[in-house]
Short mmCIF file of C-alpha atoms and ligand atoms in Angstrom, two decimals:
data_model
loop_
_atom_site.label_atom_id
_atom_site.label_comp_id
_atom_site.label_asym_id
_atom_site.label_seq_id
_atom_site.Cartn_x
_atom_site.Cartn_y
_atom_site.Cartn_z
CA MET J 1 -0.06 0.09 -0.38
CA THR J 2 2.12 2.77 -1.47
CA ARG J 3 -0.03 6.26 -1.79
CA ASP J 4 0.73 9.39 -2.96
CA PRO J 5 1.55 11.95 -0.60
CA GLN J 6 0.23 14.66 -2.08
CA GLU J 7 -2.93 12.97 -3.30
CA LEU J 8 -3.58 11.46 0.34
CA TRP J 9 -3.33 15.30 1.92
CA PHE J 10 -6.12 16.61 -1.38
CA ASP J 11 -7.94 13.85 -0.14
CA ASP J 12 -7.80 14.88 3.52
CA VAL J 13 -8.27 18.24 3.22
CA ALA J 14 -11.09 17.76 0.71
CA ARG J 15 -13.05 16.08 3.48
CA ARG J 16 -12.62 18.54 6.07
CA ILE J 17 -14.91 21.40 3.81
CA GLY J 18 -17.27 18.77 2.81
CA LEU J 19 -16.28 17.23 -0.54
CA ALA J 20 -15.49 14.03 -1.61
CA ASP J 21 -12.02 13.65 -2.14
CA GLY J 22 -8.81 15.47 -3.38
CA ALA J 23 -10.30 15.12 -6.99
CA ALA J 24 -13.67 16.60 -6.16
CA PHE J 25 -11.59 19.62 -4.04
CA ALA J 26 -10.03 20.26 -7.61
CA ALA J 27 -12.76 20.56 -9.36
CA ALA J 28 -14.42 22.73 -7.40
CA PHE J 29 -11.88 25.34 -6.88
CA GLU J 30 -10.58 24.51 -10.75
CA LEU J 31 -7.39 23.70 -10.02
CA ARG J 32 -4.84 22.22 -12.18
CA PRO J 33 -1.81 19.74 -10.94
CA TYR J 34 0.42 22.93 -10.94
CA ARG J 35 -1.47 24.86 -8.39
CA LEU J 36 -2.34 22.02 -6.19
CA LYS J 37 1.74 21.26 -5.89
CA GLN J 38 2.02 24.89 -5.16
CA ILE J 39 -0.28 24.67 -2.20
CA TYR J 40 0.60 21.20 -0.95
CA ARG J 41 4.64 22.90 -0.82
CA ALA J 42 2.93 26.44 0.54
CA ALA J 43 1.18 23.87 3.55
CA ASN J 44 4.50 21.12 4.06
CA LYS J 45 7.18 22.45 2.75
CA GLU J 46 7.49 25.95 3.35
CA LEU J 47 5.43 25.46 6.32
CA LEU J 48 3.09 29.21 5.75
CA GLY J 49 0.47 29.34 8.10
CA THR J 50 -2.57 30.10 6.52
CA ILE J 51 -3.52 29.76 2.45
CA ASP J 52 -3.43 33.98 2.24
CA GLU J 53 0.23 33.81 2.99
CA VAL J 54 0.50 32.30 -0.69
CA SER J 55 1.67 34.83 -2.60
CA THR J 56 2.01 33.30 -5.98
CA LEU J 57 -2.06 32.27 -5.46
CA PRO J 58 -4.31 34.83 -7.56
CA LYS J 59 -6.18 36.80 -4.48
CA GLU J 60 -9.68 35.83 -5.71
CA LEU J 61 -8.55 32.13 -5.50
CA ARG J 62 -7.05 32.35 -1.94
CA ALA J 63 -10.65 34.40 -0.75
CA ALA J 64 -12.27 31.86 -2.44
CA LEU J 65 -10.54 28.92 -0.38
CA LEU J 66 -10.71 30.63 2.32
CA ALA J 67 -14.34 31.30 2.41
CA ARG J 68 -15.18 27.86 2.06
CA GLY J 69 -13.16 27.19 5.44
CA PHE J 70 -9.93 25.59 4.09
CA SER J 71 -7.53 25.14 5.82
CA PHE J 72 -3.54 24.31 6.51
CA SER J 73 -4.14 22.64 9.10
CA SER J 74 -6.38 20.11 10.79
CA VAL J 75 -5.56 20.11 14.51
CA GLU J 76 -5.53 23.60 16.19
CA PRO J 77 -3.33 24.18 19.46
CA ILE J 78 -5.19 24.56 22.34
CA VAL J 79 -2.62 24.33 24.95
CA MET J 80 1.09 25.04 25.36
CA GLN J 81 3.22 23.81 27.87
CA ARG J 82 7.26 24.25 28.30
CA SER J 83 9.36 22.00 30.97
CA GLY J 84 11.41 24.02 33.28
CA ASP J 85 14.19 23.35 31.25
CA GLY J 86 12.82 24.12 27.94
CA GLN J 87 13.78 20.91 26.38
CA THR J 88 9.95 19.42 25.98
CA THR J 89 6.99 21.21 24.62
CA LYS J 90 3.99 19.33 25.15
CA GLY J 91 0.91 20.62 23.03
CA LEU J 92 -3.00 19.75 23.13
CA PHE J 93 -4.67 20.08 20.13
CA LYS J 94 -8.45 20.13 19.40
CA LEU J 95 -9.61 18.19 16.46
CA HIS J 96 -13.10 19.37 14.44
CA ASP J 97 -15.31 17.91 15.89
CA GLY J 98 -13.81 18.74 19.58
CA ASN J 99 -11.69 15.88 20.24
CA GLU J 100 -8.14 16.45 22.23
CA VAL J 101 -4.79 14.93 21.46
CA GLU J 102 -1.39 15.28 22.54
CA ALA J 103 1.81 16.13 20.91
CA VAL J 104 5.32 16.31 22.52
CA LEU J 105 8.23 18.35 21.12
CA MET J 106 11.53 17.03 22.40
CA GLU J 107 14.88 19.23 22.16
CA HIS J 108 18.03 17.08 22.79
CA TYR J 109 21.29 18.19 23.24
CA GLY J 110 22.95 19.01 19.47
CA ASP J 111 20.47 19.21 16.75
CA ARG J 112 18.54 16.11 17.33
CA THR J 113 15.15 16.46 18.33
CA THR J 114 12.10 14.10 18.71
CA VAL J 115 8.15 14.83 17.90
CA CYS J 116 6.35 12.00 20.09
CA ILE J 117 2.69 12.24 18.04
CA SER J 118 -0.58 10.34 18.65
CA SER J 119 -2.37 8.19 15.90
CA GLN J 120 -5.66 8.10 18.04
CA ALA J 121 -8.30 10.02 20.24
CA GLY J 122 -7.74 7.61 23.55
CA CYS J 123 -7.02 3.84 23.38
CA ALA J 124 -8.75 1.13 23.31
CA PHE J 125 -6.10 -1.42 24.90
CA ALA J 126 -6.67 0.09 28.44
CA CYS J 127 -2.85 -0.54 29.93
CA ALA J 128 -3.70 0.66 33.77
CA PHE J 129 -0.42 2.35 34.13
CA CYS J 130 -1.29 4.80 31.29
CA SER J 131 -3.74 7.59 31.32
CA THR J 132 -4.88 7.23 27.72
CA GLY J 133 -5.37 3.56 28.12
CA GLN J 134 -7.64 4.53 31.55
CA ALA J 135 -9.59 7.07 29.51
CA GLY J 136 -10.91 4.59 26.64
CA TYR J 137 -11.01 4.73 22.68
CA THR J 138 -12.87 7.92 21.23
CA ARG J 139 -11.79 7.25 17.24
CA ASN J 140 -9.26 7.01 15.25
CA LEU J 141 -7.26 9.62 13.51
CA SER J 142 -6.95 10.69 9.97
CA SER J 143 -3.54 10.54 8.12
CA THR J 144 -3.37 14.39 8.26
CA GLU J 145 -4.38 14.37 11.93
CA ILE J 146 -1.36 12.51 12.55
CA PHE J 147 1.09 14.77 10.15
CA ASP J 148 -0.39 17.98 11.13
CA GLN J 149 0.37 17.67 14.89
CA ALA J 150 4.20 16.87 13.52
CA ARG J 151 3.91 20.02 10.89
CA PHE J 152 2.84 22.33 13.91
CA PHE J 153 6.03 21.36 15.94
CA ALA J 154 8.25 22.15 12.53
CA ARG J 155 6.91 25.17 12.16
CA ASP J 156 7.79 26.40 15.31
CA LEU J 157 10.90 25.17 15.02
CA ALA J 158 11.80 26.38 11.47
CA SER J 159 11.26 29.68 13.10
CA ARG J 160 14.22 29.03 15.58
CA GLY J 161 15.98 27.49 12.54
CA LYS J 162 15.38 24.50 13.28
CA ARG J 163 13.71 21.20 12.20
CA ILE J 164 12.20 18.27 13.23
CA THR J 165 14.85 15.35 13.07
CA ASN J 166 12.54 12.15 14.50
CA ILE J 167 9.65 11.19 14.84
CA VAL J 168 7.94 8.48 17.26
CA PHE J 169 4.40 7.27 17.44
CA MET J 170 3.96 7.10 21.11
CA GLY J 171 1.13 9.92 22.04
CA MET J 172 -1.99 8.47 22.47
CA GLY J 173 -3.70 5.48 20.90
CA GLU J 174 -2.49 2.61 19.40
CA PRO J 175 -1.14 3.14 15.87
CA PHE J 176 -1.43 -0.15 14.65
CA HIS J 177 -5.08 0.07 15.61
CA ASN J 178 -5.60 2.71 13.36
CA TYR J 179 -3.19 0.98 10.38
CA ASP J 180 -4.43 2.84 7.48
CA ALA J 181 -4.38 6.05 8.56
CA VAL J 182 -0.49 5.59 10.06
CA MET J 183 0.74 4.57 6.81
CA GLY J 184 -0.48 7.74 5.46
CA ALA J 185 0.55 9.81 8.16
CA VAL J 186 4.50 8.25 7.21
CA ALA J 187 3.98 8.68 4.12
CA LEU J 188 3.47 12.84 4.51
CA LEU J 189 6.22 13.10 7.28
CA HIS J 190 8.55 11.03 4.41
CA ASP J 191 7.49 13.22 1.42
CA PRO J 192 10.56 15.24 0.10
CA HIS J 193 8.26 17.14 -1.13
CA GLY J 194 7.29 18.29 2.67
CA LEU J 195 8.65 17.48 6.08
CA GLY J 196 11.80 14.59 4.16
CA ILE J 197 12.13 12.88 7.16
CA GLY J 198 13.77 9.51 6.62
CA HIS J 199 12.13 6.13 7.51
CA ARG J 200 14.85 5.15 9.65
CA HIS J 201 14.36 8.03 11.92
CA ILE J 202 10.75 7.27 12.67
CA THR J 203 9.01 4.97 14.95
CA ILE J 204 6.49 2.83 15.23
CA SER J 205 5.44 1.88 18.66
CA THR J 206 3.12 -1.00 19.47
CA VAL J 207 1.29 -2.65 22.46
CA GLY J 208 2.37 -6.13 20.37
CA LEU J 209 -0.76 -6.47 17.44
CA VAL J 210 0.85 -9.89 16.08
CA ASP J 211 -0.54 -9.81 12.59
CA ARG J 212 -0.24 -6.45 12.28
CA ILE J 213 3.42 -6.42 13.18
CA ALA J 214 3.84 -9.25 10.29
CA ARG J 215 2.10 -7.01 7.94
CA PHE J 216 4.57 -4.17 8.95
CA ALA J 217 7.55 -6.44 7.84
CA ASP J 218 5.65 -7.28 4.39
CA GLU J 219 5.88 -2.96 3.72
CA GLY J 220 9.34 -3.38 3.09
CA LEU J 221 9.79 0.35 5.05
CA GLN J 222 12.75 1.17 7.27
CA VAL J 223 11.28 2.44 9.70
CA ASN J 224 11.92 1.19 13.10
CA LEU J 225 9.46 -0.72 15.61
CA ALA J 226 9.09 -0.75 19.14
CA ILE J 227 7.29 -2.67 21.26
CA SER J 228 5.75 -2.29 24.81
CA LEU J 229 6.29 -5.49 26.32
CA HIS J 230 6.80 -3.65 29.99
CA ALA J 231 6.79 -7.85 31.35
CA PRO J 232 8.35 -10.54 30.11
CA SER J 233 5.82 -13.49 31.19
CA ASP J 234 2.17 -13.76 30.80
CA ARG J 235 2.17 -13.81 34.55
CA VAL J 236 3.33 -10.29 35.10
CA ARG J 237 2.23 -8.79 31.90
CA LYS J 238 -1.42 -9.70 32.36
CA THR J 239 -2.25 -8.23 35.38
CA PHE J 240 -2.02 -4.65 33.70
CA MET J 241 -1.87 -4.92 30.17
CA PRO J 242 -5.12 -6.54 29.19
CA VAL J 243 -4.09 -6.83 25.86
CA ASN J 244 -1.69 -10.60 27.11
CA GLN J 245 -5.18 -12.03 27.02
CA LYS J 246 -5.59 -11.92 22.92
CA PHE J 247 -1.62 -11.90 22.22
CA ASP J 248 0.53 -13.23 24.75
CA VAL J 249 4.36 -12.77 25.33
CA GLY J 250 5.27 -15.92 23.71
CA GLU J 251 3.23 -14.60 19.97
CA VAL J 252 4.60 -11.57 20.56
CA MET J 253 8.22 -12.87 20.46
CA ALA J 254 7.72 -15.07 17.94
CA ALA J 255 5.83 -12.18 15.59
CA CYS J 256 9.09 -10.07 16.22
CA GLU J 257 11.44 -12.81 15.59
CA ARG J 258 9.64 -13.77 12.27
CA TYR J 259 9.85 -9.59 11.38
CA VAL J 260 14.15 -9.62 12.37
CA ALA J 261 13.93 -12.81 9.80
CA LYS J 262 11.92 -11.28 7.46
CA THR J 263 13.61 -7.24 7.69
CA ASN J 264 16.73 -8.17 9.11
CA ARG J 265 16.24 -4.99 11.13
CA LYS J 266 16.43 -4.17 14.63
CA VAL J 267 13.38 -4.33 16.86
CA PHE J 268 13.13 -2.03 20.04
CA PHE J 269 11.11 -3.38 23.58
CA GLU J 270 9.77 -0.64 25.76
CA TYR J 271 10.15 -1.24 29.49
CA VAL J 272 7.94 1.23 31.99
CA MET J 273 9.92 0.19 35.51
CA LEU J 274 6.73 -0.14 37.46
CA GLY J 275 8.14 -0.41 41.52
CA GLY J 276 7.51 -3.98 42.57
CA VAL J 277 5.58 -4.87 39.68
CA ASN J 278 7.86 -5.50 36.37
CA ASP J 279 11.49 -4.40 38.47
CA THR J 280 12.18 -7.24 40.36
CA ASP J 281 15.69 -9.04 39.28
CA GLU J 282 13.79 -11.96 38.62
CA CYS J 283 11.88 -10.34 36.31
CA ALA J 284 15.29 -8.95 35.07
CA LYS J 285 16.68 -12.48 34.09
CA GLU J 286 13.64 -13.55 32.38
CA LEU J 287 13.85 -10.54 29.86
CA ALA J 288 17.27 -10.84 29.69
CA ALA J 289 16.28 -14.80 28.43
CA LEU J 290 13.82 -13.49 25.88
CA MET J 291 15.94 -11.07 24.68
CA ARG J 292 19.46 -12.42 24.76
CA GLY J 293 20.73 -13.57 21.18
CA HIS J 294 18.64 -11.29 19.07
CA LEU J 295 18.62 -8.34 17.22
CA TYR J 296 16.85 -7.02 19.99
CA HIS J 297 17.36 -3.78 21.64
CA VAL J 298 15.69 -2.84 25.67
CA ASN J 299 14.74 0.75 26.44
CA LEU J 300 14.20 1.14 29.89
CA ILE J 301 12.21 4.03 30.62
CA PRO J 302 11.08 5.47 34.00
CA TYR J 303 7.87 5.49 34.86
CA ASN J 304 5.46 9.40 34.89
CA SER J 305 3.66 8.54 37.99
CA THR J 306 -0.69 9.33 37.22
CA PRO J 307 -2.11 11.27 39.45
CA ASP J 308 -5.88 8.45 39.97
CA GLY J 309 -3.32 5.11 39.21
CA PRO J 310 -1.88 2.95 41.77
CA PHE J 311 1.35 2.17 40.29
CA ALA J 312 4.11 3.97 41.56
CA GLY J 313 8.11 4.23 39.09
CA SER J 314 10.56 2.47 40.33
CA ASP J 315 13.32 4.02 41.95
CA GLU J 316 16.48 5.27 40.01
CA ALA J 317 18.55 2.64 42.17
CA ARG J 318 16.50 -0.35 41.16
CA ILE J 319 16.02 0.85 37.48
CA TRP J 320 20.03 0.95 37.36
CA ALA J 321 20.56 -2.50 39.59
CA PHE J 322 17.87 -4.15 36.25
CA ALA J 323 20.02 -2.45 33.92
CA ALA J 324 22.91 -3.87 35.05
CA ILE J 325 21.14 -7.49 35.08
CA LEU J 326 20.60 -7.33 31.37
CA GLU J 327 24.03 -6.03 30.81
CA GLY J 328 25.21 -8.70 32.82
CA ALA J 329 23.52 -10.81 29.75
CA LYS J 330 24.69 -9.46 27.10
CA VAL J 331 22.02 -7.47 25.91
CA PRO J 332 21.98 -4.31 24.81
CA THR J 333 20.14 -1.75 27.05
CA THR J 334 19.13 1.65 27.61
CA VAL J 335 17.70 3.56 30.24
CA ARG J 336 15.62 6.67 29.27
CA HIS J 337 15.74 10.47 30.23
CA ASN J 338 13.25 11.34 31.81
CA MET J 339 11.77 14.55 29.91
CA GLY J 340 9.21 16.90 30.65
CA ARG J 341 8.33 14.89 33.86
CA ASP J 342 7.49 18.32 35.30
CA ILE J 343 4.74 18.95 32.50
CA SER J 344 3.49 15.15 33.02
CA ALA J 345 4.47 14.72 29.41
CA ALA J 346 3.53 11.25 29.95
CA CYS J 347 1.57 9.71 27.27
CA GLY J 348 -2.59 10.66 27.80
CA GLN J 349 -1.62 13.09 31.05
CA LEU J 350 -2.01 16.84 29.76
CA ARG J 351 -5.90 15.88 28.55
CA ALA J 352 -6.56 14.22 32.15
CA GLU J 353 -5.45 17.81 33.78
CA THR J 354 -7.61 19.38 31.09
CA GLN J 355 -10.60 17.30 30.60
CA PRO J 356 -10.17 14.86 33.69
CA LYS J 357 -13.50 13.59 33.72
CA ALA J 358 -14.96 14.49 30.16
CA HIS J 359 -13.51 11.70 28.49
CA LYS J 360 -13.73 8.57 31.04
CA ALA J 361 -17.29 8.32 29.56
CA THR J 362 -16.37 7.83 26.16
CA ALA J 363 -14.38 4.14 27.41
N1 SAH K 1 0.05 2.21 21.69
C1 SAH K 1 1.39 2.41 21.56
C2 SAH K 1 1.93 3.74 21.85
C3 SAH K 1 1.44 4.45 22.77
S1 SAH K 1 2.17 4.41 24.62
C4 SAH K 1 2.37 1.40 22.72
O1 SAH K 1 1.76 1.18 23.38
O2 SAH K 1 3.26 1.47 22.35
C5 SAH K 1 4.13 5.16 24.34
C6 SAH K 1 4.42 4.25 24.93
O3 SAH K 1 4.24 5.14 26.39
C7 SAH K 1 4.36 2.87 25.71
O4 SAH K 1 5.43 1.97 25.66
C8 SAH K 1 3.61 3.15 26.74
O5 SAH K 1 3.58 1.98 27.63
C9 SAH K 1 4.47 4.16 27.58
N2 SAH K 1 3.89 5.03 28.75
C10 SAH K 1 2.25 5.41 28.93
N3 SAH K 1 2.07 5.87 29.71
C11 SAH K 1 3.16 6.18 30.63
C12 SAH K 1 3.86 6.75 31.72
N4 SAH K 1 3.02 7.29 32.42
N5 SAH K 1 5.30 6.99 32.13
C13 SAH K 1 6.45 6.26 31.27
N6 SAH K 1 5.50 5.62 30.40
C14 SAH K 1 4.29 5.62 29.79
#
């Protein structure tokens, strides 16, 4: 499934203003292919704010498009929070139907920047430690609703002479539960006529949907795959990740082995450190046994505790002791630096703060 990103973008843009697709949009405004190219480029490469800023377009056309409600972006920033150290910026974005999603910009030392984007409003997988999971599922985002979160931060960075270097699908939602729109968003992010982000700089994180991992392997893309494993055994994983009833640890690991065999690409495993739950020496040894000898990398993630959840993060000494067991078993391991803790930058936390109850009902 490879779709032309420009076509995909105009299809989504057209639907937002009540037209069937990009072809209907072009017909309605009598836009020739070179005009479409100009508009697409102005929005996604030059990163202009509105159609009115595109000085190469006739004034009447700009006015007609504006009158119809045409806009470059499908998401509207409503809250922005910057961490004390200035390295993390978290945004809450409103969609056309009032739903809200979050995206986070992380500016690392040097020129590296990562934007974490959402693929769904809410999430259906109900991981017990995750605020988004606790709030329930509302709807899928379109490809442009996903892409436009990155576009927003690309504009913000451009105003400071910087650009997005990395994208992670680690915001709200389960990317493989909205597979086609996520692949469309990847095409938009990658498009050299737009942001031009290399596939190797994009990471999709999944709760472990086995059938979709297989499909993703068949895409033949250089996009990175990360698995939210969080526990090395069914005994532990099933206590806080309901998805384990559908795809257990053995099935997820088998899917990863097939993925590596097919793509020869490394798989990243995310492991949120929950005090007294999955952070014991025994868990570390079990995890090492699962990982050893494969093209796998473990990322240990300090837990951002959520106000109403029962979990507490492991203390730092425990995280390093856990990492030492993995490293002792020669498992490549990284302890993730916790960014944006002072602005509750973990998945779903900002929306949970601004709309604590409203979204619970949609579960
Ligand atoms: N549904 C996908 C992607 C969204 S969550 C997935 O499960 O991978 C992205 C990552 O953030 C996941 O590894 C998730 O477990 C983790 N996460 C969620 N809430 C967190 C929190 N409060 N603190 C730290 N990590 C969290």
